[in-house]
Coordinates of C-alpha atoms and ligand atoms in Angstrom, one line a residue:
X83 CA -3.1 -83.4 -28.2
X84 CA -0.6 -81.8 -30.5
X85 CA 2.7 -81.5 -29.2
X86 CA 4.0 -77.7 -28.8
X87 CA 7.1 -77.1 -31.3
X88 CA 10.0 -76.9 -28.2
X89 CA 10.4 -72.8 -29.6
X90 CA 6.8 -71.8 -27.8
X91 CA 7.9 -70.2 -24.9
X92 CA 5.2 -70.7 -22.0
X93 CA 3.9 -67.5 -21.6
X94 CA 5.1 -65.6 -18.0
X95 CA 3.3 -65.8 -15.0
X96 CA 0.8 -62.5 -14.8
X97 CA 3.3 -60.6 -17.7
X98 CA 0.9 -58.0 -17.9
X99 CA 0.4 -57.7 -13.9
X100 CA 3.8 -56.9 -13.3
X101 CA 7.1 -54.1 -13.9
X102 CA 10.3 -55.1 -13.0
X103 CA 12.3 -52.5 -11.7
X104 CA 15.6 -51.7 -12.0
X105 CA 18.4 -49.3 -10.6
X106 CA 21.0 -48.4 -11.8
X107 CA 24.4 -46.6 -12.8
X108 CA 25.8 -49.1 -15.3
X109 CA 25.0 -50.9 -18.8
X110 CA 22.7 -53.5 -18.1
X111 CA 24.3 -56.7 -19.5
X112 CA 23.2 -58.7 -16.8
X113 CA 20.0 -59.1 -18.3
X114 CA 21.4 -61.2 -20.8
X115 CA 21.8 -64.1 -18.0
X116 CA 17.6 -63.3 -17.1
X117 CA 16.2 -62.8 -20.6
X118 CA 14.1 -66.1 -20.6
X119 CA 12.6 -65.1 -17.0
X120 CA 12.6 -61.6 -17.6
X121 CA 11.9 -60.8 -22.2
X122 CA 8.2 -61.1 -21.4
X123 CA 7.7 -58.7 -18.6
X124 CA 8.4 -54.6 -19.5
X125 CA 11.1 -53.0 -17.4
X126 CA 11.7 -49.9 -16.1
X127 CA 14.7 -48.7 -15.9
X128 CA 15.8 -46.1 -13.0
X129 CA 18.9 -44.4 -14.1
X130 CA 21.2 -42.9 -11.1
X131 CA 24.3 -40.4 -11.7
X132 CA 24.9 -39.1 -14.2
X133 CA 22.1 -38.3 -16.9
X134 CA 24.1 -37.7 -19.8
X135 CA 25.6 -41.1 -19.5
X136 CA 24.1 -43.7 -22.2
X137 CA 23.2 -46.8 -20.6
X138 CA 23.1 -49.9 -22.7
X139 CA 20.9 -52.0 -22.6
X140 CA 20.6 -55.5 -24.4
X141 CA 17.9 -56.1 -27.6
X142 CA 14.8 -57.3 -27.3
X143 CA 13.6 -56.0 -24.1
X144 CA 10.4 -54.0 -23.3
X145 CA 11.5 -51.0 -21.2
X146 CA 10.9 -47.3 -20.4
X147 CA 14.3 -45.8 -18.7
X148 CA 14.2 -42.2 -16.2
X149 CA 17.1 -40.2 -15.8
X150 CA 17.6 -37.6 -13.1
X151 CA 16.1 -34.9 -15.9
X152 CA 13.1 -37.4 -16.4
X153 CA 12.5 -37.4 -12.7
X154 CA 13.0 -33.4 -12.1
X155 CA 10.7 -33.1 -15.5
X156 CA 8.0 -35.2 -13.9
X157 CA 7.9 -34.7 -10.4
X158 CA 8.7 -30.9 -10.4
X159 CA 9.8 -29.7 -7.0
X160 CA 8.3 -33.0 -5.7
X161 CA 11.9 -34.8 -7.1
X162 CA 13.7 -33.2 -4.0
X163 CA 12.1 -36.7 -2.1
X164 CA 14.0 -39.5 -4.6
X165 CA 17.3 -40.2 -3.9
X166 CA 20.3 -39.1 -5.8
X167 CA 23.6 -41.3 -6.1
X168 CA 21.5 -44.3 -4.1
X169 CA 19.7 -47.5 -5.2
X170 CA 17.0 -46.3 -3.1
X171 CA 15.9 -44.1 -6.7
X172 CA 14.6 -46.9 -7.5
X173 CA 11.4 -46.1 -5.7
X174 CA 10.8 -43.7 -8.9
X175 CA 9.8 -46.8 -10.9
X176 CA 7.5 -47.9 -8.5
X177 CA 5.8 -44.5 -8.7
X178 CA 5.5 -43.9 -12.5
X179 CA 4.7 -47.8 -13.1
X180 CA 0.5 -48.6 -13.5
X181 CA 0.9 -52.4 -12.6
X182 CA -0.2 -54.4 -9.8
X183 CA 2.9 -56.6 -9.3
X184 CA 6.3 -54.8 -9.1
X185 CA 9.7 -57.0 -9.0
X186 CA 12.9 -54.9 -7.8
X187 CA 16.5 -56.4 -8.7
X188 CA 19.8 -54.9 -8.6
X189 CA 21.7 -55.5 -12.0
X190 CA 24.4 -57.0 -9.9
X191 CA 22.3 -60.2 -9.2
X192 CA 22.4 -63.1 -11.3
X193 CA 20.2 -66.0 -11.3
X194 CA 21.1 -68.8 -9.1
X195 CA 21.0 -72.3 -9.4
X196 CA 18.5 -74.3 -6.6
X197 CA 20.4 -77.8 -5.2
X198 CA 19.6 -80.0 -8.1
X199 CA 21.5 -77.3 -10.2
X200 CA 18.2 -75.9 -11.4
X201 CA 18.0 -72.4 -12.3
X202 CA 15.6 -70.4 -10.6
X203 CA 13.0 -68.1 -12.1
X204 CA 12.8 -65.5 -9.2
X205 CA 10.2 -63.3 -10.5
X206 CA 7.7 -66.8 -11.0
X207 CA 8.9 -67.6 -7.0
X208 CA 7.8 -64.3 -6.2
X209 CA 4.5 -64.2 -8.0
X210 CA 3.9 -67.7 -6.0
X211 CA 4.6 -66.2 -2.6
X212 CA 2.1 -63.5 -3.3
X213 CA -0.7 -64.5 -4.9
X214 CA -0.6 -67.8 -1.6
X215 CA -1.7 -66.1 2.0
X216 CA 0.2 -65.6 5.0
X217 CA 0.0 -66.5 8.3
X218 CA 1.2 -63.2 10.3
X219 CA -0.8 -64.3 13.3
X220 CA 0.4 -67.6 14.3
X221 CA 3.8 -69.0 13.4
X222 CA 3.4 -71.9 11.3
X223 CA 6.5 -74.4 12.2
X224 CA 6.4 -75.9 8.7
X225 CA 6.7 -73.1 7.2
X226 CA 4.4 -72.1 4.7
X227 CA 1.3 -74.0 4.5
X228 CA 0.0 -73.6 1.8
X229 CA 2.8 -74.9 0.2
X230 CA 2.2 -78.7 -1.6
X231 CA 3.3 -81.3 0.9
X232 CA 2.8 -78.8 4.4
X233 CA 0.3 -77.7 6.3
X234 CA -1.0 -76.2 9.6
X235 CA 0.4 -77.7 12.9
X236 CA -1.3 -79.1 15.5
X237 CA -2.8 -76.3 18.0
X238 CA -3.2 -74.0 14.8
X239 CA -6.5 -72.1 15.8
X240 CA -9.2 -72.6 13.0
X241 CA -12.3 -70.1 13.5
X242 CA -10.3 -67.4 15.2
X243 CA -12.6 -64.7 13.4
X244 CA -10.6 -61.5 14.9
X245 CA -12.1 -58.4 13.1
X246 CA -9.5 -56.1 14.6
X247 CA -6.6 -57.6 12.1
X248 CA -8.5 -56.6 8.9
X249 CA -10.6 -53.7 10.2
X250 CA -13.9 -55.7 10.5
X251 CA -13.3 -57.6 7.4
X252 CA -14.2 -61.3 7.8
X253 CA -10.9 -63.1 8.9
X254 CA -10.5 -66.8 9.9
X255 CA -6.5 -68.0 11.0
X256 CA -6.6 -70.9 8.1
X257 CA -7.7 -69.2 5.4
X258 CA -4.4 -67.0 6.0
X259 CA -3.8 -63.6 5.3
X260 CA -3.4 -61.6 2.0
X261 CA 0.6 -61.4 0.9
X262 CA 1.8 -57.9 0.0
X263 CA 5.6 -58.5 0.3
X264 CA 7.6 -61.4 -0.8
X265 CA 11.7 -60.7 0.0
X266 CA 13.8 -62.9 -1.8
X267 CA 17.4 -64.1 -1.0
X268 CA 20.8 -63.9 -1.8
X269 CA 23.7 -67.2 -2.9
X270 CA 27.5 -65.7 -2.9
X271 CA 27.2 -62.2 -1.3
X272 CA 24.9 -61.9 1.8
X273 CA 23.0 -58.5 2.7
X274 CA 25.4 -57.5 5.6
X275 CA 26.5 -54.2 7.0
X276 CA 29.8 -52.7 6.4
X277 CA 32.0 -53.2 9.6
X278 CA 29.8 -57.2 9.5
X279 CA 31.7 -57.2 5.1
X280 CA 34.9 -55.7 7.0
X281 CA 35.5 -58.3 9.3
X282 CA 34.2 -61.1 6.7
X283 CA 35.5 -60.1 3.6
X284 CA 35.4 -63.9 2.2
X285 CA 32.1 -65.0 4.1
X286 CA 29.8 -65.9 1.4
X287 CA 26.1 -67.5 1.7
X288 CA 26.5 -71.0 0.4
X289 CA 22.9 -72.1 2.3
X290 CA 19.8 -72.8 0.7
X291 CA 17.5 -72.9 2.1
X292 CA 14.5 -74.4 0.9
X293 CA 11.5 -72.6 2.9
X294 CA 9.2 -69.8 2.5
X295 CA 7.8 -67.7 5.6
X296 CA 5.7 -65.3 7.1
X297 CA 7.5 -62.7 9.2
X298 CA 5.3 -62.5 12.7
X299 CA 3.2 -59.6 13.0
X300 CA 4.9 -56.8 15.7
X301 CA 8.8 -58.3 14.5
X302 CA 10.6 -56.2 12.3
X303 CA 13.1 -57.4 9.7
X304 CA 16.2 -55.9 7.4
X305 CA 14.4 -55.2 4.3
X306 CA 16.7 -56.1 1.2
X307 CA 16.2 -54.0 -2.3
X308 CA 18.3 -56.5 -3.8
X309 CA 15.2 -59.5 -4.7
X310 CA 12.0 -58.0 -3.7
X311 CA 8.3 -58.0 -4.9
X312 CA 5.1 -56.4 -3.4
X313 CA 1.5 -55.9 -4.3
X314 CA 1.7 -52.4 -5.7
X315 CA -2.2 -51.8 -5.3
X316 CA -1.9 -52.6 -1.9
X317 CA 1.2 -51.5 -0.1
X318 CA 3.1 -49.5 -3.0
X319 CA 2.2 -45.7 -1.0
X320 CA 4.4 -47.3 2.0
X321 CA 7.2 -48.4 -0.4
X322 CA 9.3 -45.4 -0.2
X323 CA 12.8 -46.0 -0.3
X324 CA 14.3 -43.0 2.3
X325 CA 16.0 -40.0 1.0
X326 CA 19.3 -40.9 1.3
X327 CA 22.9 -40.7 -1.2
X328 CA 24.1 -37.4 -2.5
X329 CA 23.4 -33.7 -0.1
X330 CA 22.0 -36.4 3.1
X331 CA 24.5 -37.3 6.0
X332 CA 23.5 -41.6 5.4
X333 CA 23.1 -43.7 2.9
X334 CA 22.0 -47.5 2.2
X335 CA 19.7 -47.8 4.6
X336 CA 16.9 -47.1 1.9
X337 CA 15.2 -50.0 1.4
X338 CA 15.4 -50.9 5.2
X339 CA 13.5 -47.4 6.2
X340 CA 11.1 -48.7 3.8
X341 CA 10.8 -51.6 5.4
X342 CA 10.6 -50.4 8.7
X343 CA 7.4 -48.3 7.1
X344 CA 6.1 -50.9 5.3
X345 CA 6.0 -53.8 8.4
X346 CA 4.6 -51.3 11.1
X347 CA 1.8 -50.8 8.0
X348 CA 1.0 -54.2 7.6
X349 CA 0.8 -55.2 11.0
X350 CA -2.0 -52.6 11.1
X351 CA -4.1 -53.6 8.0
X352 CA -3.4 -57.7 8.7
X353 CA -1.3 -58.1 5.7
X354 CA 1.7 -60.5 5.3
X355 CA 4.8 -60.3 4.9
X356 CA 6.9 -63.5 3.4
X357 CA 10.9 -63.8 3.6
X358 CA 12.9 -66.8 1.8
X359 CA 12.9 -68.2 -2.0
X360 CA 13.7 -67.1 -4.3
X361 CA 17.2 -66.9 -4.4
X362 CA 19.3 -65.1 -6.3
X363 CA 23.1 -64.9 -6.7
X364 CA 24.5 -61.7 -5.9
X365 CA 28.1 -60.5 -7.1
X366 CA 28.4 -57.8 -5.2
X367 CA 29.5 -54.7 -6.6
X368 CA 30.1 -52.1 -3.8
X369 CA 33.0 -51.2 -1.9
X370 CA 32.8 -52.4 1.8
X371 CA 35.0 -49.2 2.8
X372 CA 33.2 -46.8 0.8
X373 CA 30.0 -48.3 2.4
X374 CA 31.8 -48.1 5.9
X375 CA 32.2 -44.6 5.4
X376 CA 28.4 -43.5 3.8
X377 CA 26.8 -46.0 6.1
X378 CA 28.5 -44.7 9.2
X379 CA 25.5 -42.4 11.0
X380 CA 23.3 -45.8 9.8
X381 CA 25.1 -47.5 12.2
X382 CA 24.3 -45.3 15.1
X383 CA 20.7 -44.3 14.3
X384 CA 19.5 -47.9 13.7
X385 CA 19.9 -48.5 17.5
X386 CA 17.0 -45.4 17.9
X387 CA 15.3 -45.6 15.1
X388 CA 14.2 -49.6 15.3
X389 CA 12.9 -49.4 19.1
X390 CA 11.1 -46.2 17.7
X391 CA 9.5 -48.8 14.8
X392 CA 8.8 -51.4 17.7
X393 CA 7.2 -48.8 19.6
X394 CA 5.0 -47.3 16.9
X395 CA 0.9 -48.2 17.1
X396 CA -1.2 -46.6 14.4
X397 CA -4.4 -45.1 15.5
X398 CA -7.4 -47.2 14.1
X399 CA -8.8 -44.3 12.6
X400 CA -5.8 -45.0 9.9
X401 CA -7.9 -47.2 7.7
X402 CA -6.0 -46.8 4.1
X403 CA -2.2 -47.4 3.4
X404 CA -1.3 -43.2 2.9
X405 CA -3.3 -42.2 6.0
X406 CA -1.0 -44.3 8.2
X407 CA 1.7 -43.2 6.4
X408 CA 1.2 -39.6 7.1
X409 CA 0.4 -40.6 10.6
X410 CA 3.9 -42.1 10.6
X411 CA 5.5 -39.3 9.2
X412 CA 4.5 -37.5 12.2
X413 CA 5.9 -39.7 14.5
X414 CA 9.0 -40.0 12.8
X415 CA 9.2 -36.0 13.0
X416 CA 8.4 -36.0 16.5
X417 CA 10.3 -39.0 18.3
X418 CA 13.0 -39.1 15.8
X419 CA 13.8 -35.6 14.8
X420 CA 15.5 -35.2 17.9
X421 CA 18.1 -37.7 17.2
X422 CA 19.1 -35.6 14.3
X423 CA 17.2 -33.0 12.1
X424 CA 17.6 -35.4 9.5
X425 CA 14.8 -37.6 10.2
X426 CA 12.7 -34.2 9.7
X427 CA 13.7 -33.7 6.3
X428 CA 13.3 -37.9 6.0
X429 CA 9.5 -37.0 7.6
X430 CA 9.1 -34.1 5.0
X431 CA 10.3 -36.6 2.4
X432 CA 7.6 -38.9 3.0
X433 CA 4.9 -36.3 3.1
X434 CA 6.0 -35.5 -0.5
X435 CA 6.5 -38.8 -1.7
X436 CA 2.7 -39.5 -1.0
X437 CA 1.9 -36.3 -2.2
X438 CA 3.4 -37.9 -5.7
X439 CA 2.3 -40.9 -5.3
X440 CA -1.5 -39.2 -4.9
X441 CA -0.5 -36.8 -8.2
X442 CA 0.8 -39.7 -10.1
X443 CA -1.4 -42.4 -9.1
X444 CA -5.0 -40.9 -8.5
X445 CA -7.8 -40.2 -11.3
X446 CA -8.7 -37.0 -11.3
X447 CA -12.4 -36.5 -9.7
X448 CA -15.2 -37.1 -12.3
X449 CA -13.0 -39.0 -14.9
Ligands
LIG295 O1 24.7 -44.5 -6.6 C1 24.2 -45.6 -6.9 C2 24.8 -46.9 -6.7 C3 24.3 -48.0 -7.1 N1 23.1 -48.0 -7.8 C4 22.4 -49.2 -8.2 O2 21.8 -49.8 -7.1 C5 22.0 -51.2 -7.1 C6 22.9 -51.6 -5.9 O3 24.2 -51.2 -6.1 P1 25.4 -52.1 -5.6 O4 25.2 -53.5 -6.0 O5 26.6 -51.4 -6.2 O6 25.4 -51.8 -4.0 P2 25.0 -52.9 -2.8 O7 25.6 -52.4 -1.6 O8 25.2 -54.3 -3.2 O9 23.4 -52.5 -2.8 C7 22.6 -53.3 -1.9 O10 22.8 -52.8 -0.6 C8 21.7 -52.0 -0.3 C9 22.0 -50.5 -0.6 O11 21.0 -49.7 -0.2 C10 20.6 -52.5 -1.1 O12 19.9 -53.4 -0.3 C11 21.2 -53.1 -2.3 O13 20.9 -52.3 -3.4 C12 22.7 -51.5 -8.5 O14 21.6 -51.9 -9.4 C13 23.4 -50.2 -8.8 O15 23.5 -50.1 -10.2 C14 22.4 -46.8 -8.0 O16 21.3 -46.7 -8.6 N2 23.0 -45.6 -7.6
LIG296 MN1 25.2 -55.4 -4.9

């Protein structure tokens, strides 16, 4: 056969399939170090602060960029429920994209190197860990199973057919469950809270880890914006990133609240969620004191507001994704508006976010 000339690039895993989405409040020149992941996927661009600022970003790269104008234009009154001065405006791009796949980075991440000094294509990880089931149900103690060289353990039930996890849809323990989520890691700067960065200002994440896993239906995790990818189609109306930044009394906790929203979501429809590679290498950018300080309330409320998650059990009349949203909403306005009417404006927020979501993402009847 005749040998490929070394200048074809292989063509991207699912480059049509998938946006990569980006926030962000500076030039983007980190993109350089991920053209030959990233040239063949299109971006889009979320830009935060400022409008009138010009971000920059490198040549030769397929995007479409929103400014704060862009998302007032677009959204109307409905732009009151996207963040302002937060990376958690990022959930903008998963709105306005038409894809199945998105892939979120932060433009402070680079790509990182696996042990044999290897650089890793995160997005083609992440593609991998969704397009392979899960195993929500039973915790596989090799990992991921359908991964070459593992499989089930011993004691792994086979035929348990259990209707109630997919809403009557066929459903055998070995065949796994569908993937929605894959979270992706961080080398060099780990996700950690502000007084955890205060007390370990040097404490870097030097561990690879080499494993891919299913988080256990009814546990609850940290969701990281930093290295994520989903399955639009499937769990994108849950992927609200929570009001939060300028005019709101908390901020980066935005991706967590999504995740909070998101888990409790797919422990209801049977979906899995998957936490481990890919890495990437994260040169951090924010201040730990000036996180201290807009992460404070976080700090508090997290010790209501994950019990409340824990707590949560959707009625099973909630068949789609936005109807247990709503039905979340609700609960987040009743059990946790009372720690602080802000979780009733974060309520409202996600009423109007799938409100948009249904404007932007819906065909109208008879088209
Ligand atoms: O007002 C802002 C500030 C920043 N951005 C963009 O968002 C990401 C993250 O910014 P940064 O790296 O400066 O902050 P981190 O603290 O490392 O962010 C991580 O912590 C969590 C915050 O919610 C979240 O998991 C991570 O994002 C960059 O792309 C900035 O350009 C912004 O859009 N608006
Ligand atoms: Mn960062």
């Amino acid at each position: 056969m005749e040998q490929q000339p070394s200048s074809v690039k292989p063509i991207a895993m699912l480059k049509d399939e998938l946006d990569i989405v980006i926030p962000t409040v500076r030039d983007l020149d980190f993109l350089e170090m991920w053209r030959p992941f990233f040239e063949q996927y299109h971006l889009i661009i979320v830009q935060d602060g400022d409008p009138s600022k010009t971000i920059k970003v490198p040549e030769g790269f397929d995007y479409e960029m929103y400014n704060r104008n862009d998302i007032n234009r677009i959204l109307g009154d409905k732009a009151s429920c996207i963040s302002f001065q937060d990376s958690g405006c990022r959930c903008f791009g998963f709105l306005v994209s038409k894809k199945k796949y998105i892939y979120t980075i932060d433009d402070d991440c680079f790509v990182a190197k696996d042990p044999s000094g290897k650089e890793i294509n995160a997005v083609e990880q992440h593609i991998k860990n969704l397009i392979s089931p899960s195993t929500p149900h039973y915790f596989n103690t090799l990992y991921d199973p359908f991964r070459d060289g593992a499989d089930f353990t011993r004691g792994n039930p086979f035929g348990m057919h259990d209707a109630e996890f997919t809403h009557g849809n066929p459903f055998s323990m070995r065949e796994g469950a569908k993937t929605v989520v894959s979270h992706g890691l961080w080398l060099n700067f780990p996700d950690y809270d502000a007084p955890t960065q205060i007390v370990k200002p040097l404490e870097r994440n030097n561990r690879y880890v080499d494993a891919v896993m299913t988080i256990p239906k009814g546990t609850l995790f940290s969701m990281c914006g930093m290295n994520l990818a989903f399955d639009r189609e499937l769990i994108g109306p849950a992927m609200y990133f929570g009001l939060m930044g300028d005019g709101q009394p908390i901020t980066g906790y935005d991706d967590m609240w999504a995740g909070w929203c998101m888990k409790v979501i797919c422990d209801h429809m049977g979906w899995g969620v998957k936490t481990g590679l890919p890495y990437i290498d994260h040169k951090k950018a924010s201040n730990r004191f000036e996180n201290l300080k807009k992460k404070f309330n976080g700090i508090f409320w997290q010790e209501q507001a994950v019990p409340f998650f824990q707590s949560v059990t959707l009625p099973k009349e909630c068949t789609t994704v936005q109807q247990c949203y709503l039905e979340l909403s609700k609960l987040v306005k009743k059990k946790l508006g009372t720690v602080d009417p802000y979780f009733i404006k974060l309520a409202d927020g996600m009423v109007t976010w799938t409100e948009a979501w249904e404007e932007l993402n819906t065909t109208p009847k008879g088209n």
